[in-house]
């Protein structure tokens, strides 16, 4: 598992709940080191163990933790680089949704060995979409729900999201756009250079997927 995955889980816990909570997670997961290195590769079993430890220490269901990680990646000030990368996908929420198919390739422009799940958006009507997440790991659908909900707020859109479930590496997220201009979105300069977008990917140390298991 790419170190960015584990590093992001660590950052989520530390930034949201404090360094002491991360120390509890590290102890519960039997880690022999204090911090993950973003550019190393770790066994997937270790990622699963860390995620299970997070759920235990925080006393939260796995799905809730994964969604919270997705929310963190878009809304927390320390993850601003991730938000910037995602917002380069479009001027409004619908345009952003249509850019999701290209997100794994955009991420690899900065981190060549970072493999994100394949994403496929389907438009069923002007206000109804479904996002298929194809990954060799489970749970990225819940991470995407957290990210998409936060990005809808970021764009000022009102959207309903539902995890339809999945099997054999596939998860489906249903997206219903209630109102595109529901509120004023957060400011963002779409005219910034492509270089800044690449820098955002490199600096983020994020855009991750969780480990296997429940």
PDB file of C-alpha atoms in Angstrom:
ATOM      1  CA  UNK A   1       0.000   0.000   0.000  1.00  0.00           C
ATOM      2  CA  UNK A   2       1.360   3.424  -0.952  1.00  0.00           C
ATOM      3  CA  UNK A   3       2.584   5.375   2.048  1.00  0.00           C
ATOM      4  CA  UNK A   4       0.314   8.289   1.149  1.00  0.00           C
ATOM      5  CA  UNK A   5      -2.633   6.131   2.196  1.00  0.00           C
ATOM      6  CA  UNK A   6      -1.309   5.450   5.668  1.00  0.00           C
ATOM      7  CA  UNK A   7       0.065   8.955   6.059  1.00  0.00           C
ATOM      8  CA  UNK A   8      -3.349  10.430   5.312  1.00  0.00           C
ATOM      9  CA  UNK A   9      -5.038   8.237   7.909  1.00  0.00           C
ATOM     10  CA  UNK A  10      -2.434   9.427  10.403  1.00  0.00           C
ATOM     11  CA  UNK A  11      -2.958  13.078   9.468  1.00  0.00           C
ATOM     12  CA  UNK A  12      -6.726  12.711   9.729  1.00  0.00           C
ATOM     13  CA  UNK A  13      -6.514  11.362  13.274  1.00  0.00           C
ATOM     14  CA  UNK A  14      -3.871  13.849  14.423  1.00  0.00           C
ATOM     15  CA  UNK A  15      -5.494  16.931  12.893  1.00  0.00           C
ATOM     16  CA  UNK A  16      -9.024  16.020  13.947  1.00  0.00           C
ATOM     17  CA  UNK A  17      -8.542  14.395  17.345  1.00  0.00           C
ATOM     18  CA  UNK A  18      -5.020  15.338  18.397  1.00  0.00           C
ATOM     19  CA  UNK A  19      -1.581  13.752  18.499  1.00  0.00           C
ATOM     20  CA  UNK A  20      -2.393  11.797  21.650  1.00  0.00           C
ATOM     21  CA  UNK A  21      -5.192   9.962  19.880  1.00  0.00           C
ATOM     22  CA  UNK A  22      -2.821   9.030  17.069  1.00  0.00           C
ATOM     23  CA  UNK A  23      -0.419   7.648  19.667  1.00  0.00           C
ATOM     24  CA  UNK A  24      -3.272   5.483  20.955  1.00  0.00           C
ATOM     25  CA  UNK A  25      -3.953   4.257  17.423  1.00  0.00           C
ATOM     26  CA  UNK A  26      -0.268   3.476  16.841  1.00  0.00           C
ATOM     27  CA  UNK A  27      -0.177   1.487  20.073  1.00  0.00           C
ATOM     28  CA  UNK A  28      -3.384  -0.389  19.269  1.00  0.00           C
ATOM     29  CA  UNK A  29      -2.066  -1.231  15.790  1.00  0.00           C
ATOM     30  CA  UNK A  30       1.278  -2.442  17.200  1.00  0.00           C
ATOM     31  CA  UNK A  31       3.281   0.021  15.118  1.00  0.00           C
ATOM     32  CA  UNK A  32       7.018   0.009  15.726  1.00  0.00           C
ATOM     33  CA  UNK A  33       7.438   3.611  14.554  1.00  0.00           C
ATOM     34  CA  UNK A  34       5.772   6.942  15.313  1.00  0.00           C
ATOM     35  CA  UNK A  35       4.935   8.163  11.807  1.00  0.00           C
ATOM     36  CA  UNK A  36       4.394   6.802   8.320  1.00  0.00           C
ATOM     37  CA  UNK A  37       6.670   7.864   5.469  1.00  0.00           C
ATOM     38  CA  UNK A  38       4.566   9.170   2.604  1.00  0.00           C
ATOM     39  CA  UNK A  39       6.709   7.779  -0.214  1.00  0.00           C
ATOM     40  CA  UNK A  40       7.337   4.279   1.127  1.00  0.00           C
ATOM     41  CA  UNK A  41       5.268   1.194   0.364  1.00  0.00           C
ATOM     42  CA  UNK A  42       3.666  -0.786   3.195  1.00  0.00           C
ATOM     43  CA  UNK A  43       1.901  -4.121   3.403  1.00  0.00           C
ATOM     44  CA  UNK A  44      -1.854  -3.854   2.900  1.00  0.00           C
ATOM     45  CA  UNK A  45      -2.359  -5.844   6.092  1.00  0.00           C
ATOM     46  CA  UNK A  46      -0.758  -2.983   8.016  1.00  0.00           C
ATOM     47  CA  UNK A  47      -3.164  -0.460   6.513  1.00  0.00           C
ATOM     48  CA  UNK A  48      -6.111  -2.654   7.447  1.00  0.00           C
ATOM     49  CA  UNK A  49      -4.779  -2.992  10.984  1.00  0.00           C
ATOM     50  CA  UNK A  50      -4.330   0.757  11.359  1.00  0.00           C
ATOM     51  CA  UNK A  51      -7.829   1.471  10.090  1.00  0.00           C
ATOM     52  CA  UNK A  52      -9.295  -1.074  12.488  1.00  0.00           C
ATOM     53  CA  UNK A  53      -7.347   0.564  15.317  1.00  0.00           C
ATOM     54  CA  UNK A  54      -8.739   3.974  14.366  1.00  0.00           C
ATOM     55  CA  UNK A  55     -12.294   2.634  14.540  1.00  0.00           C
ATOM     56  CA  UNK A  56     -11.588   1.047  17.924  1.00  0.00           C
ATOM     57  CA  UNK A  57      -9.899   4.085  19.473  1.00  0.00           C
ATOM     58  CA  UNK A  58     -12.528   6.517  18.176  1.00  0.00           C
ATOM     59  CA  UNK A  59     -15.360   4.063  18.907  1.00  0.00           C
ATOM     60  CA  UNK A  60     -16.921   4.713  15.513  1.00  0.00           C
ATOM     61  CA  UNK A  61     -18.224   2.402  12.762  1.00  0.00           C
ATOM     62  CA  UNK A  62     -15.869   1.837   9.852  1.00  0.00           C
ATOM     63  CA  UNK A  63     -18.189   3.483   7.314  1.00  0.00           C
ATOM     64  CA  UNK A  64     -18.413   6.626   9.447  1.00  0.00           C
ATOM     65  CA  UNK A  65     -14.642   6.829   9.842  1.00  0.00           C
ATOM     66  CA  UNK A  66     -14.107   6.443   6.096  1.00  0.00           C
ATOM     67  CA  UNK A  67     -16.646   9.152   5.292  1.00  0.00           C
ATOM     68  CA  UNK A  68     -15.014  11.426   7.857  1.00  0.00           C
ATOM     69  CA  UNK A  69     -11.658  10.883   6.135  1.00  0.00           C
ATOM     70  CA  UNK A  70     -13.225  11.980   2.846  1.00  0.00           C
ATOM     71  CA  UNK A  71     -14.659  15.077   4.510  1.00  0.00           C
ATOM     72  CA  UNK A  72     -11.270  15.857   6.032  1.00  0.00           C
ATOM     73  CA  UNK A  73      -9.549  15.695   2.640  1.00  0.00           C
ATOM     74  CA  UNK A  74     -11.721  18.522   1.302  1.00  0.00           C
ATOM     75  CA  UNK A  75     -12.606  20.670   4.299  1.00  0.00           C
ATOM     76  CA  UNK A  76      -9.631  20.689   6.681  1.00  0.00           C
ATOM     77  CA  UNK A  77      -7.163  23.592   6.262  1.00  0.00           C
ATOM     78  CA  UNK A  78      -4.210  21.185   6.345  1.00  0.00           C
ATOM     79  CA  UNK A  79      -5.630  19.390   3.294  1.00  0.00           C
ATOM     80  CA  UNK A  80      -6.175  22.548   1.241  1.00  0.00           C
ATOM     81  CA  UNK A  81      -3.911  21.196  -1.504  1.00  0.00           C
ATOM     82  CA  UNK A  82      -6.318  18.312  -2.098  1.00  0.00           C
ATOM     83  CA  UNK A  83      -9.284  20.655  -2.334  1.00  0.00           C
ATOM     84  CA  UNK A  84      -7.365  22.756  -4.865  1.00  0.00           C
ATOM     85  CA  UNK A  85      -6.593  19.735  -7.009  1.00  0.00           C
ATOM     86  CA  UNK A  86     -10.231  18.646  -7.014  1.00  0.00           C
ATOM     87  CA  UNK A  87     -11.628  22.107  -7.715  1.00  0.00           C
ATOM     88  CA  UNK A  88      -9.522  22.299 -10.855  1.00  0.00           C
ATOM     89  CA  UNK A  89     -11.931  19.681 -12.211  1.00  0.00           C
ATOM     90  CA  UNK A  90     -14.635  22.197 -13.051  1.00  0.00           C
ATOM     91  CA  UNK A  91     -16.277  25.567 -12.548  1.00  0.00           C
ATOM     92  CA  UNK A  92     -19.411  24.056 -10.988  1.00  0.00           C
ATOM     93  CA  UNK A  93     -20.368  20.848  -9.217  1.00  0.00           C
ATOM     94  CA  UNK A  94     -21.737  19.079 -12.300  1.00  0.00           C
ATOM     95  CA  UNK A  95     -18.655  19.899 -14.349  1.00  0.00           C
ATOM     96  CA  UNK A  96     -16.553  18.622 -11.472  1.00  0.00           C
ATOM     97  CA  UNK A  97     -18.495  15.344 -11.405  1.00  0.00           C
ATOM     98  CA  UNK A  98     -17.745  14.791 -15.083  1.00  0.00           C
ATOM     99  CA  UNK A  99     -14.030  15.248 -14.371  1.00  0.00           C
ATOM    100  CA  UNK A 100     -13.891  12.382 -11.879  1.00  0.00           C
ATOM    101  CA  UNK A 101     -13.097   9.791 -14.554  1.00  0.00           C
ATOM    102  CA  UNK A 102      -9.754  11.542 -15.108  1.00  0.00           C
ATOM    103  CA  UNK A 103      -8.853  11.976 -11.431  1.00  0.00           C
ATOM    104  CA  UNK A 104      -6.560   8.902 -11.137  1.00  0.00           C
ATOM    105  CA  UNK A 105      -4.537  10.053 -14.160  1.00  0.00           C
ATOM    106  CA  UNK A 106      -4.254  13.595 -12.795  1.00  0.00           C
ATOM    107  CA  UNK A 107      -2.985  12.266  -9.482  1.00  0.00           C
ATOM    108  CA  UNK A 108      -0.335  10.167 -11.241  1.00  0.00           C
ATOM    109  CA  UNK A 109       1.058  13.269 -12.949  1.00  0.00           C
ATOM    110  CA  UNK A 110       2.554  14.227  -9.600  1.00  0.00           C
ATOM    111  CA  UNK A 111       2.964  10.823  -7.925  1.00  0.00           C
ATOM    112  CA  UNK A 112       3.634   8.296 -10.661  1.00  0.00           C
ATOM    113  CA  UNK A 113       3.217   5.180  -8.511  1.00  0.00           C
ATOM    114  CA  UNK A 114       0.038   6.313  -6.728  1.00  0.00           C
ATOM    115  CA  UNK A 115      -2.803   4.077  -7.888  1.00  0.00           C
ATOM    116  CA  UNK A 116      -6.249   5.455  -7.145  1.00  0.00           C
ATOM    117  CA  UNK A 117      -9.381   3.398  -7.822  1.00  0.00           C
ATOM    118  CA  UNK A 118     -10.875   3.808 -11.267  1.00  0.00           C
ATOM    119  CA  UNK A 119     -13.925   6.079 -11.252  1.00  0.00           C
ATOM    120  CA  UNK A 120     -16.775   6.020 -13.772  1.00  0.00           C
ATOM    121  CA  UNK A 121     -19.561   8.595 -13.692  1.00  0.00           C
ATOM    122  CA  UNK A 122     -22.877   7.866 -15.370  1.00  0.00           C
ATOM    123  CA  UNK A 123     -25.476  10.564 -15.997  1.00  0.00           C
ATOM    124  CA  UNK A 124     -29.021   9.186 -15.774  1.00  0.00           C
ATOM    125  CA  UNK A 125     -30.730  12.590 -15.944  1.00  0.00           C
ATOM    126  CA  UNK A 126     -29.697  16.223 -15.643  1.00  0.00           C
ATOM    127  CA  UNK A 127     -29.904  15.903 -11.868  1.00  0.00           C
ATOM    128  CA  UNK A 128     -29.161  12.205 -11.292  1.00  0.00           C
ATOM    129  CA  UNK A 129     -25.797  10.489 -11.484  1.00  0.00           C
ATOM    130  CA  UNK A 130     -24.081   7.352 -10.274  1.00  0.00           C
ATOM    131  CA  UNK A 131     -20.390   6.944  -9.568  1.00  0.00           C
ATOM    132  CA  UNK A 132     -18.875   3.482  -9.872  1.00  0.00           C
ATOM    133  CA  UNK A 133     -15.693   2.971  -7.876  1.00  0.00           C
ATOM    134  CA  UNK A 134     -13.524   0.105  -9.099  1.00  0.00           C
ATOM    135  CA  UNK A 135     -10.849  -0.772  -6.567  1.00  0.00           C
ATOM    136  CA  UNK A 136      -9.005  -3.792  -5.294  1.00  0.00           C
ATOM    137  CA  UNK A 137      -9.724  -2.501  -1.799  1.00  0.00           C
ATOM    138  CA  UNK A 138     -13.007  -1.983   0.018  1.00  0.00           C
ATOM    139  CA  UNK A 139     -14.389   1.244   1.402  1.00  0.00           C
ATOM    140  CA  UNK A 140     -13.327   3.912  -1.058  1.00  0.00           C
ATOM    141  CA  UNK A 141     -17.003   4.511  -1.836  1.00  0.00           C
ATOM    142  CA  UNK A 142     -17.531   5.860   1.671  1.00  0.00           C
ATOM    143  CA  UNK A 143     -14.450   8.068   1.331  1.00  0.00           C
ATOM    144  CA  UNK A 144     -15.902   9.428  -1.913  1.00  0.00           C
ATOM    145  CA  UNK A 145     -19.212  10.215  -0.209  1.00  0.00           C
ATOM    146  CA  UNK A 146     -17.405  12.362   2.337  1.00  0.00           C
ATOM    147  CA  UNK A 147     -15.428  14.097  -0.390  1.00  0.00           C
ATOM    148  CA  UNK A 148     -18.428  14.640  -2.669  1.00  0.00           C
ATOM    149  CA  UNK A 149     -20.644  15.976   0.113  1.00  0.00           C
ATOM    150  CA  UNK A 150     -17.964  18.466   1.137  1.00  0.00           C
ATOM    151  CA  UNK A 151     -17.315  19.462  -2.465  1.00  0.00           C
ATOM    152  CA  UNK A 152     -21.023  20.057  -3.065  1.00  0.00           C
ATOM    153  CA  UNK A 153     -20.937  22.491  -0.138  1.00  0.00           C
ATOM    154  CA  UNK A 154     -17.727  23.963  -1.531  1.00  0.00           C
ATOM    155  CA  UNK A 155     -19.439  24.684  -4.849  1.00  0.00           C
ATOM    156  CA  UNK A 156     -22.608  25.935  -3.123  1.00  0.00           C
ATOM    157  CA  UNK A 157     -24.672  23.010  -4.436  1.00  0.00           C
ATOM    158  CA  UNK A 158     -27.210  20.910  -2.555  1.00  0.00           C
ATOM    159  CA  UNK A 159     -26.874  17.195  -3.304  1.00  0.00           C
ATOM    160  CA  UNK A 160     -28.009  13.904  -1.812  1.00  0.00           C
ATOM    161  CA  UNK A 161     -25.558  11.009  -1.792  1.00  0.00           C
ATOM    162  CA  UNK A 162     -26.220   7.366  -1.069  1.00  0.00           C
ATOM    163  CA  UNK A 163     -23.855   4.407  -0.941  1.00  0.00           C
ATOM    164  CA  UNK A 164     -25.648   1.678  -2.867  1.00  0.00           C
ATOM    165  CA  UNK A 165     -23.168  -0.995  -1.845  1.00  0.00           C
ATOM    166  CA  UNK A 166     -21.112  -3.170  -4.100  1.00  0.00           C
ATOM    167  CA  UNK A 167     -19.317  -6.437  -4.658  1.00  0.00           C
ATOM    168  CA  UNK A 168     -16.077  -7.839  -6.092  1.00  0.00           C
ATOM    169  CA  UNK A 169     -14.200  -4.573  -5.903  1.00  0.00           C
ATOM    170  CA  UNK A 170     -17.022  -2.378  -7.201  1.00  0.00           C
ATOM    171  CA  UNK A 171     -18.948   0.193  -5.177  1.00  0.00           C
ATOM    172  CA  UNK A 172     -21.697   2.508  -6.427  1.00  0.00           C
ATOM    173  CA  UNK A 173     -22.558   5.954  -5.090  1.00  0.00           C
ATOM    174  CA  UNK A 174     -25.853   7.536  -6.174  1.00  0.00           C
ATOM    175  CA  UNK A 175     -25.796  11.323  -6.559  1.00  0.00           C
ATOM    176  CA  UNK A 176     -28.933  13.464  -6.774  1.00  0.00           C
ATOM    177  CA  UNK A 177     -28.454  17.168  -7.434  1.00  0.00           C
ATOM    178  CA  UNK A 178     -31.222  19.086  -5.664  1.00  0.00           C
ATOM    179  CA  UNK A 179     -30.061  22.602  -6.498  1.00  0.00           C
ATOM    180  CA  UNK A 180     -26.846  23.689  -8.198  1.00  0.00           C
ATOM    181  CA  UNK A 181     -26.911  27.224  -6.775  1.00  0.00           C
ATOM    182  CA  UNK A 182     -28.257  26.486  -3.317  1.00  0.00           C
ATOM    183  CA  UNK A 183     -25.763  28.724  -1.484  1.00  0.00           C
ATOM    184  CA  UNK A 184     -22.662  30.779  -2.087  1.00  0.00           C
ATOM    185  CA  UNK A 185     -19.680  28.489  -2.497  1.00  0.00           C
ATOM    186  CA  UNK A 186     -16.171  28.972  -1.165  1.00  0.00           C
ATOM    187  CA  UNK A 187     -13.909  31.174  -3.237  1.00  0.00           C
ATOM    188  CA  UNK A 188     -11.534  29.527  -5.690  1.00  0.00           C
ATOM    189  CA  UNK A 189      -9.381  30.869  -8.527  1.00  0.00           C
ATOM    190  CA  UNK A 190      -9.907  28.522 -11.455  1.00  0.00           C
ATOM    191  CA  UNK A 191      -7.602  30.693 -13.537  1.00  0.00           C
ATOM    192  CA  UNK A 192      -4.543  29.522 -11.602  1.00  0.00           C
ATOM    193  CA  UNK A 193      -1.904  27.725 -13.612  1.00  0.00           C
ATOM    194  CA  UNK A 194      -1.746  24.013 -14.275  1.00  0.00           C
ATOM    195  CA  UNK A 195       1.550  23.986 -12.408  1.00  0.00           C
ATOM    196  CA  UNK A 196      -0.274  24.896  -9.219  1.00  0.00           C
ATOM    197  CA  UNK A 197      -2.604  21.962  -9.741  1.00  0.00           C
ATOM    198  CA  UNK A 198       0.345  19.607 -10.048  1.00  0.00           C
ATOM    199  CA  UNK A 199       1.929  21.132  -6.971  1.00  0.00           C
ATOM    200  CA  UNK A 200      -1.333  20.597  -5.119  1.00  0.00           C
ATOM    201  CA  UNK A 201      -1.244  16.903  -5.878  1.00  0.00           C
ATOM    202  CA  UNK A 202       2.363  16.538  -4.795  1.00  0.00           C
ATOM    203  CA  UNK A 203       1.906  18.522  -1.601  1.00  0.00           C
ATOM    204  CA  UNK A 204      -1.285  16.864  -0.498  1.00  0.00           C
ATOM    205  CA  UNK A 205       0.139  13.548   0.634  1.00  0.00           C
ATOM    206  CA  UNK A 206      -3.444  12.391   0.320  1.00  0.00           C
ATOM    207  CA  UNK A 207      -6.202  11.297  -2.091  1.00  0.00           C
ATOM    208  CA  UNK A 208      -6.286   7.863  -0.600  1.00  0.00           C
ATOM    209  CA  UNK A 209      -8.144   4.626  -0.212  1.00  0.00           C
ATOM    210  CA  UNK A 210      -8.694   2.631   2.969  1.00  0.00           C
ATOM    211  CA  UNK A 211      -7.752  -0.969   3.648  1.00  0.00           C
ATOM    212  CA  UNK A 212      -9.732  -4.161   3.260  1.00  0.00           C
ATOM    213  CA  UNK A 213     -12.175  -5.547   5.711  1.00  0.00           C
ATOM    214  CA  UNK A 214     -14.942  -4.333   7.973  1.00  0.00           C
TER     215      UNK A 214
END
